[in-house]
Short mmCIF file of C-alpha atoms (C1' of nucleotides) in Angstrom, two decimals:
data_model
loop_
_atom_site.label_atom_id
_atom_site.label_comp_id
_atom_site.label_asym_id
_atom_site.label_seq_id
_atom_site.Cartn_x
_atom_site.Cartn_y
_atom_site.Cartn_z
CA MET G 1375 96.34 119.35 29.47
CA LEU G 1376 95.19 123.16 27.24
CA ARG G 1377 92.31 121.42 26.05
CA MET G 1378 89.29 123.42 25.85
CA THR G 1379 85.93 123.73 24.29
CA PRO G 1380 84.79 122.61 20.49
CA GLN G 1381 86.84 124.98 18.94
CA THR G 1382 89.65 125.63 20.79
CA PRO G 1383 92.80 125.43 19.36
CA ALA G 1384 95.55 124.22 21.57
CA THR G 1385 98.53 126.80 20.98
CA SER G 1386 102.40 126.08 21.29
CA SER G 1387 102.06 126.69 24.80
CA ASP G 1388 101.41 129.26 27.32
CA GLU G 1389 100.02 131.79 24.93
CA PRO G 1390 96.80 131.19 25.17
CA PHE G 1391 95.93 131.63 21.25
CA VAL G 1392 96.81 134.22 19.57
CA LEU G 1393 97.24 132.91 15.91
CA PRO G 1394 94.44 130.80 15.58
CA LEU G 1395 91.98 133.63 16.28
CA CYS G 1396 93.41 136.06 13.35
CA ALA G 1397 92.65 133.03 11.24
CA ILE G 1398 88.96 132.21 13.20
CA PHE G 1399 88.79 136.41 12.68
CA ARG G 1400 90.01 136.03 8.99
CA ARG G 1401 87.28 132.91 8.28
CA SER G 1402 84.43 134.81 9.11
CA LEU G 1403 85.09 137.97 7.19
CA LYS G 1404 85.71 135.87 4.48
CA ARG G 1405 82.31 134.23 5.04
CA ALA G 1406 81.06 137.99 5.30
CA GLY G 1407 82.61 138.98 1.63
CA LEU G 1408 84.94 141.55 3.47
CA LYS G 1409 88.75 141.56 4.18
CA PHE G 1410 91.28 141.22 6.01
CA THR G 1411 92.94 144.31 6.41
CA PRO G 1412 95.84 145.74 8.35
CA GLU G 1413 93.94 148.19 10.44
CA ARG G 1414 91.65 144.89 10.99
CA ALA G 1415 94.21 143.30 11.78
CA LYS G 1416 95.98 146.11 14.05
CA ILE G 1417 92.81 146.23 16.06
CA LEU G 1418 92.71 142.60 16.98
CA ASP G 1419 96.34 142.15 18.62
CA ALA G 1420 95.09 145.64 20.55
CA VAL G 1421 92.31 143.53 21.44
CA LEU G 1422 94.25 140.69 22.06
CA SER G 1423 96.01 142.50 23.99
CA LYS G 1424 93.49 143.12 26.65
CA LYS G 1425 93.55 140.98 29.57
CA ASN G 1426 89.98 142.34 31.03
CA VAL G 1427 86.90 144.20 30.16
CA PHE G 1428 87.67 147.17 27.45
CA GLU G 1429 86.24 150.08 26.39
CA ALA G 1430 86.19 151.19 22.37
CA GLU G 1431 87.85 154.14 23.58
CA ALA G 1432 90.50 152.82 25.44
CA LEU G 1433 91.35 150.63 22.52
CA LEU G 1434 91.34 153.76 19.99
CA TYR G 1435 94.00 155.46 23.00
CA GLU G 1436 96.66 153.03 23.12
CA MET G 1437 96.69 152.18 19.79
CA ARG G 1438 97.30 156.20 19.27
CA GLN G 1439 99.86 155.56 21.83
CA SER G 1440 101.83 152.82 20.04
CA GLY G 1441 101.52 154.82 16.70
CA HIS G 1442 99.37 152.63 14.96
CA GLN G 1443 96.69 155.25 13.37
CA VAL G 1444 92.88 154.17 13.27
CA SER G 1445 89.77 155.86 12.95
CA LYS G 1446 86.96 155.81 16.07
CA ALA G 1447 85.23 154.32 13.30
CA THR G 1448 87.02 151.95 12.05
CA ILE G 1449 87.79 150.86 15.49
CA TYR G 1450 83.46 149.97 15.84
CA ARG G 1451 83.05 148.64 12.69
CA THR G 1452 85.55 146.59 13.47
CA LEU G 1453 84.41 145.40 17.22
CA LYS G 1454 81.01 144.90 15.01
CA HIS G 1455 82.96 141.76 13.28
CA LEU G 1456 84.53 140.89 15.61
CA MET G 1457 81.47 139.88 17.32
CA ASP G 1458 80.42 138.60 13.93
CA ALA G 1459 83.28 135.90 14.86
CA LYS G 1460 82.36 135.56 18.11
CA ILE G 1461 85.91 136.89 19.36
CA ILE G 1462 84.26 138.98 21.71
CA SER G 1463 81.20 140.10 23.23
CA GLU G 1464 79.62 142.80 24.69
CA VAL G 1465 79.76 143.98 28.96
CA LEU G 1466 77.54 146.66 29.54
CA LEU G 1467 78.39 146.94 33.02
CA ASP G 1468 76.79 150.91 33.00
CA ALA G 1469 74.44 152.66 30.59
CA LYS G 1470 77.50 155.20 29.83
CA GLN G 1471 79.44 152.78 27.41
CA ALA G 1472 79.76 149.53 25.61
CA HIS G 1473 82.54 147.17 27.69
CA TYR G 1474 84.36 144.04 25.73
CA GLN G 1475 85.52 140.92 26.46
CA LEU G 1476 87.44 137.93 24.78
CA THR G 1477 85.01 135.70 24.40
CA TYR G 1478 86.21 133.39 21.99
CA GLY G 1479 86.20 129.61 23.33
CA LYS G 1480 85.87 130.04 26.37
CA GLU G 1481 82.63 131.02 28.23
CA PRO G 1482 82.49 134.81 29.12
CA LYS G 1483 83.57 135.81 33.08
CA GLY G 1484 81.02 137.02 35.30
CA HIS G 1485 82.45 140.64 36.69
CA LEU G 1486 81.95 142.06 40.10
CA VAL G 1487 81.60 145.83 40.05
CA CYS G 1488 81.55 148.36 43.69
CA VAL G 1489 78.97 150.23 43.21
CA GLU G 1490 80.88 153.59 44.57
CA THR G 1491 84.12 153.16 43.25
CA ASN G 1492 83.17 151.23 40.17
CA ARG G 1493 86.20 149.03 40.70
CA ILE G 1494 86.00 145.79 38.45
CA VAL G 1495 86.39 142.41 39.59
CA GLU G 1496 86.40 138.86 36.99
CA PHE G 1497 85.39 135.55 38.43
CA ASP G 1498 84.32 132.59 36.65
CA ALA G 1499 81.09 130.66 37.01
CA PRO G 1500 81.14 127.89 35.66
CA GLU G 1501 77.89 126.80 37.06
CA LEU G 1502 75.62 129.64 34.16
CA MET G 1503 76.46 127.53 31.43
CA ALA G 1504 74.70 125.25 32.64
CA LEU G 1505 72.06 127.21 33.87
CA ARG G 1506 71.60 129.48 30.71
CA LYS G 1507 71.93 125.71 28.59
CA ARG G 1508 68.47 124.94 30.54
CA ILE G 1509 66.90 128.24 30.20
CA CYS G 1510 67.17 128.72 26.41
CA LYS G 1511 66.16 124.59 26.50
CA GLU G 1512 62.76 125.90 28.31
CA HIS G 1513 62.23 128.46 25.66
CA GLY G 1514 63.65 127.14 22.46
CA PHE G 1515 66.50 129.30 22.45
CA ASP G 1516 69.81 128.59 20.71
CA PRO G 1517 72.44 130.34 23.60
CA VAL G 1518 74.88 132.58 21.56
CA THR G 1519 76.44 134.09 25.14
CA HIS G 1520 75.16 135.45 28.26
CA ARG G 1521 76.43 137.50 30.68
CA PHE G 1522 76.12 138.17 34.38
CA VAL G 1523 77.02 141.25 36.28
CA ILE G 1524 76.98 141.71 40.64
CA TYR G 1525 76.76 145.36 41.95
CA GLY G 1526 77.56 145.71 45.40
CA VAL G 1527 79.89 147.97 47.52
CA SER G 1528 83.33 146.90 47.50
CA PRO G 1529 85.19 146.58 51.12
CA GLU G 1530 87.48 149.44 50.42
CA ALA G 1531 84.47 151.56 49.82
CA LEU G 1532 82.50 149.82 52.71
CA GLN G 1533 85.60 151.09 55.54
CA THR G 1534 86.24 154.63 53.88
CA PRO G 1535 84.50 156.38 56.89
CA GLU G 1536 81.74 158.19 55.39
CA ALA G 1537 82.47 159.48 51.55
CA GLU G 1538 79.04 160.34 49.67
CA VAL G 1539 77.21 156.92 49.51
CA GLY G 1540 74.02 159.55 50.64
CA GLU G 1541 73.33 157.59 53.82
CA GLU G 1542 73.19 159.88 56.42
CA PRO G 1543 73.24 159.34 60.00
CA HIS G 1544 69.48 160.09 60.43
CA GLU G 1545 68.07 156.66 62.35
CA MET S 83 49.92 149.86 58.27
CA LEU S 84 51.41 146.88 55.91
CA ARG S 85 54.44 145.83 57.41
CA MET S 86 56.91 145.08 54.79
CA THR S 87 59.98 142.66 55.33
CA PRO S 88 62.91 143.79 53.31
CA GLN S 89 62.07 140.29 50.38
CA THR S 90 58.38 139.89 51.03
CA PRO S 91 55.75 142.09 49.97
CA ALA S 92 51.68 139.90 51.13
CA THR S 93 49.70 142.33 50.45
CA SER S 94 46.27 142.22 50.76
CA SER S 95 45.51 139.73 47.57
CA ASP S 96 45.91 140.16 43.66
CA GLU S 97 47.73 143.56 43.53
CA PRO S 98 51.46 142.80 44.05
CA PHE S 99 52.14 146.15 46.43
CA VAL S 100 50.94 149.40 44.85
CA LEU S 101 50.62 151.52 48.02
CA PRO S 102 53.96 150.63 49.79
CA LEU S 103 56.00 151.50 47.21
CA CYS S 104 54.92 154.71 46.55
CA ALA S 105 55.55 155.41 50.38
CA ILE S 106 59.18 153.42 50.49
CA PHE S 107 59.71 156.64 47.56
CA ARG S 108 58.36 159.37 49.98
CA ARG S 109 60.46 158.25 52.81
CA SER S 110 64.06 157.44 50.78
CA LEU S 111 62.97 160.88 49.31
CA LYS S 112 62.36 162.47 52.36
CA ARG S 113 66.14 160.80 53.86
CA ALA S 114 67.65 162.44 51.05
CA GLY S 115 66.06 166.03 51.82
CA LEU S 116 64.13 165.70 48.64
CA LYS S 117 60.03 166.18 48.08
CA PHE S 118 57.43 163.92 46.66
CA THR S 119 56.60 165.64 44.00
CA PRO S 120 53.25 165.17 41.30
CA GLU S 121 55.63 165.29 38.63
CA ARG S 122 57.96 161.67 40.42
CA ALA S 123 54.56 160.78 41.56
CA LYS S 124 52.92 160.16 38.64
CA ILE S 125 56.23 159.12 36.96
CA LEU S 126 56.50 156.36 39.82
CA ASP S 127 52.59 155.09 38.75
CA ALA S 128 53.77 155.00 35.05
CA VAL S 129 56.86 153.07 36.23
CA LEU S 130 54.73 150.36 38.55
CA SER S 131 52.03 149.92 35.33
CA LYS S 132 54.85 148.33 33.67
CA LYS S 133 55.03 145.09 34.35
CA ASN S 134 58.33 144.36 32.04
CA VAL S 135 61.28 145.84 31.35
CA PHE S 136 61.05 149.94 29.82
CA GLU S 137 63.07 152.21 28.53
CA ALA S 138 62.97 156.16 30.26
CA GLU S 139 61.52 156.77 26.65
CA ALA S 140 59.03 154.54 26.66
CA LEU S 141 58.12 155.93 29.98
CA LEU S 142 58.18 159.33 28.27
CA TYR S 143 55.77 158.33 25.34
CA GLU S 144 53.53 156.83 27.57
CA MET S 145 52.38 159.53 29.74
CA ARG S 146 52.47 162.03 26.83
CA GLN S 147 49.89 159.97 25.73
CA SER S 148 48.42 159.91 28.68
CA GLY S 149 48.08 163.61 29.15
CA HIS S 150 50.69 163.30 31.82
CA GLN S 151 52.56 166.31 30.92
CA VAL S 152 56.90 165.50 31.87
CA SER S 153 59.69 166.42 30.86
CA LYS S 154 62.38 164.35 29.40
CA ALA S 155 64.66 165.73 32.05
CA THR S 156 62.65 165.62 34.85
CA ILE S 157 62.02 161.23 33.98
CA TYR S 158 65.87 160.49 33.86
CA ARG S 159 66.05 161.83 36.93
CA THR S 160 63.52 160.50 38.72
CA LEU S 161 64.48 157.44 37.41
CA LYS S 162 67.99 158.05 39.37
CA HIS S 163 65.91 158.01 42.42
CA LEU S 164 63.85 155.52 42.26
CA MET S 165 66.85 153.44 41.93
CA ASP S 166 68.42 155.27 44.84
CA ALA S 167 65.18 153.71 46.30
CA LYS S 168 65.62 150.72 45.11
CA ILE S 169 62.33 150.22 43.84
CA ILE S 170 63.90 149.80 40.17
CA SER S 171 66.82 148.63 38.78
CA GLU S 172 68.73 149.36 35.47
CA VAL S 173 68.75 146.51 33.21
CA LEU S 174 71.59 146.95 30.52
CA LEU S 175 70.36 144.99 27.37
CA ASP S 176 72.00 146.91 24.51
CA ALA S 177 74.76 149.11 24.44
CA LYS S 178 71.70 151.81 23.03
CA GLN S 179 69.96 152.57 25.98
CA ALA S 180 68.98 151.59 29.41
CA HIS S 181 66.15 149.30 30.47
CA TYR S 182 64.81 149.70 34.04
CA GLN S 183 63.19 147.51 36.01
CA LEU S 184 61.19 146.89 38.80
CA THR S 185 63.00 145.18 41.35
CA TYR S 186 61.68 146.64 44.85
CA GLY S 187 62.02 143.36 47.57
CA LYS S 188 62.46 140.89 44.58
CA GLU S 189 65.27 139.47 43.23
CA PRO S 190 65.66 141.19 39.70
CA LYS S 191 64.74 138.45 36.94
CA GLY S 192 66.75 137.74 34.32
CA HIS S 193 67.01 138.46 30.75
CA LEU S 194 67.04 136.00 27.94
CA VAL S 195 67.25 138.19 24.68
CA CYS S 196 67.48 136.75 20.80
CA VAL S 197 69.77 138.33 18.94
CA GLU S 198 67.69 138.38 15.79
CA THR S 199 64.53 139.92 17.06
CA ASN S 200 65.71 141.32 19.85
CA ARG S 201 62.29 139.64 21.89
CA ILE S 202 62.98 139.50 25.78
CA VAL S 203 61.77 136.64 27.99
CA GLU S 204 61.75 136.97 31.51
CA PHE S 205 62.79 134.30 33.68
CA ASP S 206 63.12 133.66 37.90
CA ALA S 207 66.63 131.63 38.69
CA PRO S 208 66.83 132.14 42.55
CA GLU S 209 70.25 130.53 42.04
CA LEU S 210 71.21 133.61 40.85
CA MET S 211 70.82 134.89 44.39
CA ALA S 212 73.20 132.26 45.90
CA LEU S 213 75.95 132.72 43.02
CA ARG S 214 75.99 136.07 43.93
CA LYS S 215 76.11 136.25 47.88
CA ARG S 216 79.22 133.54 47.34
CA ILE S 217 80.79 136.07 45.22
CA CYS S 218 80.69 138.88 46.84
CA LYS S 219 81.75 136.87 50.42
CA GLU S 220 85.20 135.86 48.47
CA HIS S 221 85.68 139.07 47.19
CA GLY S 222 84.62 140.70 50.74
CA PHE S 223 81.85 142.47 48.53
CA ASP S 224 78.61 143.63 50.16
CA PRO S 225 76.05 142.76 47.35
CA VAL S 226 73.36 145.26 45.87
CA THR S 227 72.23 144.16 42.40
CA HIS S 228 72.69 141.38 40.21
CA ARG S 229 72.02 141.28 36.28
CA PHE S 230 72.16 138.24 33.77
CA VAL S 231 71.25 138.39 30.11
CA ILE S 232 71.11 135.30 27.88
CA TYR S 233 71.49 135.84 24.70
CA GLY S 234 70.34 133.54 21.91
CA VAL S 235 68.55 133.12 18.37
CA SER S 236 64.80 132.85 19.38
CA PRO S 237 62.68 129.78 18.02
CA GLU S 238 60.94 131.60 15.94
CA ALA S 239 64.43 133.61 14.20
CA LEU S 240 66.24 129.99 13.81
CA GLN S 241 63.06 128.56 11.36
CA THR S 242 63.58 131.89 9.62
CA PRO S 243 64.55 130.57 6.48
CA GLU S 244 67.59 132.76 5.28
CA ALA S 245 66.52 136.52 6.74
CA GLU S 246 70.56 136.22 8.14
CA VAL S 247 71.97 138.29 9.84
CA GLY S 248 74.41 140.56 7.01
CA GLU S 249 72.79 138.01 4.09
CA GLU S 250 71.55 138.90 1.27
CA PRO S 251 70.15 136.59 -0.72
CA HIS S 252 72.34 137.86 -3.75
CA GLU S 253 70.48 140.31 -5.69
"C1'" DC T 1455 64.58 183.76 51.80
"C1'" DT T 1456 65.88 179.87 51.11
"C1'" DT T 1457 65.72 175.39 49.26
"C1'" DG T 1458 63.87 172.48 45.77
"C1'" DC T 1459 61.88 171.22 41.24
"C1'" DT T 1460 60.60 171.66 36.32
"C1'" DG T 1461 60.80 172.52 31.81
"C1'" DC T 1462 63.52 173.46 28.06
"C1'" DA T 1463 67.11 173.49 25.30
"C1'" DA T 1464 71.98 173.14 24.97
"C1'" DA T 1465 75.91 170.00 26.30
"C1'" DA T 1466 77.97 165.78 26.63
"C1'" DG T 1467 79.39 161.04 25.26
"C1'" DT T 1468 79.27 156.93 22.69
"C1'" DT T 1469 78.28 155.16 18.58
"C1'" DT T 1470 76.93 155.64 13.99
"C1'" DT T 1471 76.42 157.20 8.88
"C1'" DG T 1472 77.76 159.72 4.69
"C1'" DC T 1473 80.81 161.25 1.88
"C1'" DA T 1474 85.46 161.03 -0.94
"C1'" DC T 1475 89.37 159.20 -1.35
"C1'" DA T 1476 91.88 154.42 -1.52
"C1'" DC T 1477 93.69 150.04 -2.65
"C1'" DG T 1478 93.07 145.43 -4.90
"C1'" DT T 1479 91.55 142.15 -8.31
"C1'" DA A 807 85.77 149.99 -12.96
"C1'" DC A 808 84.01 147.36 -9.26
"C1'" DG A 809 83.17 146.14 -4.36
"C1'" DT A 810 84.81 146.66 0.01
"C1'" DG A 811 87.61 149.95 3.21
"C1'" DT A 812 89.34 154.39 5.65
"C1'" DG A 813 89.07 158.77 8.10
"C1'" DC A 814 87.44 162.40 8.76
"C1'" DA A 815 83.56 165.61 10.42
"C1'" DA A 816 78.89 165.10 10.76
"C1'" DA A 817 74.66 163.20 12.65
"C1'" DA A 818 71.73 160.26 15.89
"C1'" DC A 819 70.49 158.92 20.07
"C1'" DT A 820 70.98 158.93 24.66
"C1'" DT A 821 71.31 160.84 29.02
"C1'" DT A 822 73.13 164.58 31.25
"C1'" DT A 823 73.08 169.73 33.09
"C1'" DG A 824 72.41 174.81 33.16
"C1'" DC A 825 69.49 178.02 33.74
"C1'" DA A 826 65.19 180.63 34.62
"C1'" DG A 827 60.61 180.97 36.33
"C1'" DC A 828 58.24 178.43 40.41
"C1'" DA A 829 56.48 176.57 44.34
"C1'" DA A 830 56.87 175.28 49.14
"C1'" DG A 831 58.63 175.79 54.07
#
DNA sequence: CTTGCTGCAAAAGTTTTGCACACGT
DNA sequence: ACGTGTGCAAAACTTTTGCAGCAAG
């Protein structure tokens, strides 16, 4: 059990892989001639604490809450590095701002987004890996990551009488 | 008048469906108490001329090129209306800006994006419809649209010797 | 008249960048 | 000293909004 794809470090027990990612990050930074600074460590920690998709701004806010002073610029710069290290990847759910998700060693989650309430549900869709492999092969690409987002109307919004869908009972 | 089942345009011959969409748009506007103005018509035209994914800015630029003066604000406002009419939908390929694609009556294209060169390849993946239906059913959602984007390294970028990401050849 | 539309410019929001200073080697 | 990092503030960019004047029913 706990076996995971290529790079997955089999950590002790229930904690998924907290230490290893730190090492992964450090290694990635070193390879690029960069340093593993306290700020970067703290940001990585904050990222690891996120179980779902998150925004840069939320990270900043939460870190401030818990007394970890980091500047916005550093957050953004570090998120980039985390992407280089393939620890996180961007999920683009709306046009307003980028969201991120932890994806190291596992395949990206799919996201189901309610167009009315913006509720986000994560789901797994393992078949996407095969699909992406096939498509990439067809075009000679080397796959890096992928995103699958479904937009729909959530049950809550569906049963809501007539909030603001824009649909008037005209016809 | 050009009957149109939800998914099948079946226009005369090779032209996909240029007239109908205009009608669709007009109807959608009317239903919302809005008007089909010359500006909106021109923007729709510009949109219809796009065979691939496009950005708001590109639309603005091209319209200016061809002598159609429209303001940026109007472009954005109209793109929204076109989305309401389900004629186009947003594709979010990167965090910088929204892209749009014509999707009326057909399922959204998938996109394969080269992380090095930003080349974009469109592809069909019909199986996604079934998948989205299944996921939506599982969560009680009513599907509206979906997006599938694969990121990878294109063949060109792969064979490029050393123009690596942030790796300079040590000046 | 009332409602909606456009263009302009300003505003808003997210992300990036320039700069000055700090740290580790 | 050097290269890299950080914070701050300003800049850059895309997208939205307020407003004045216009067009149409």
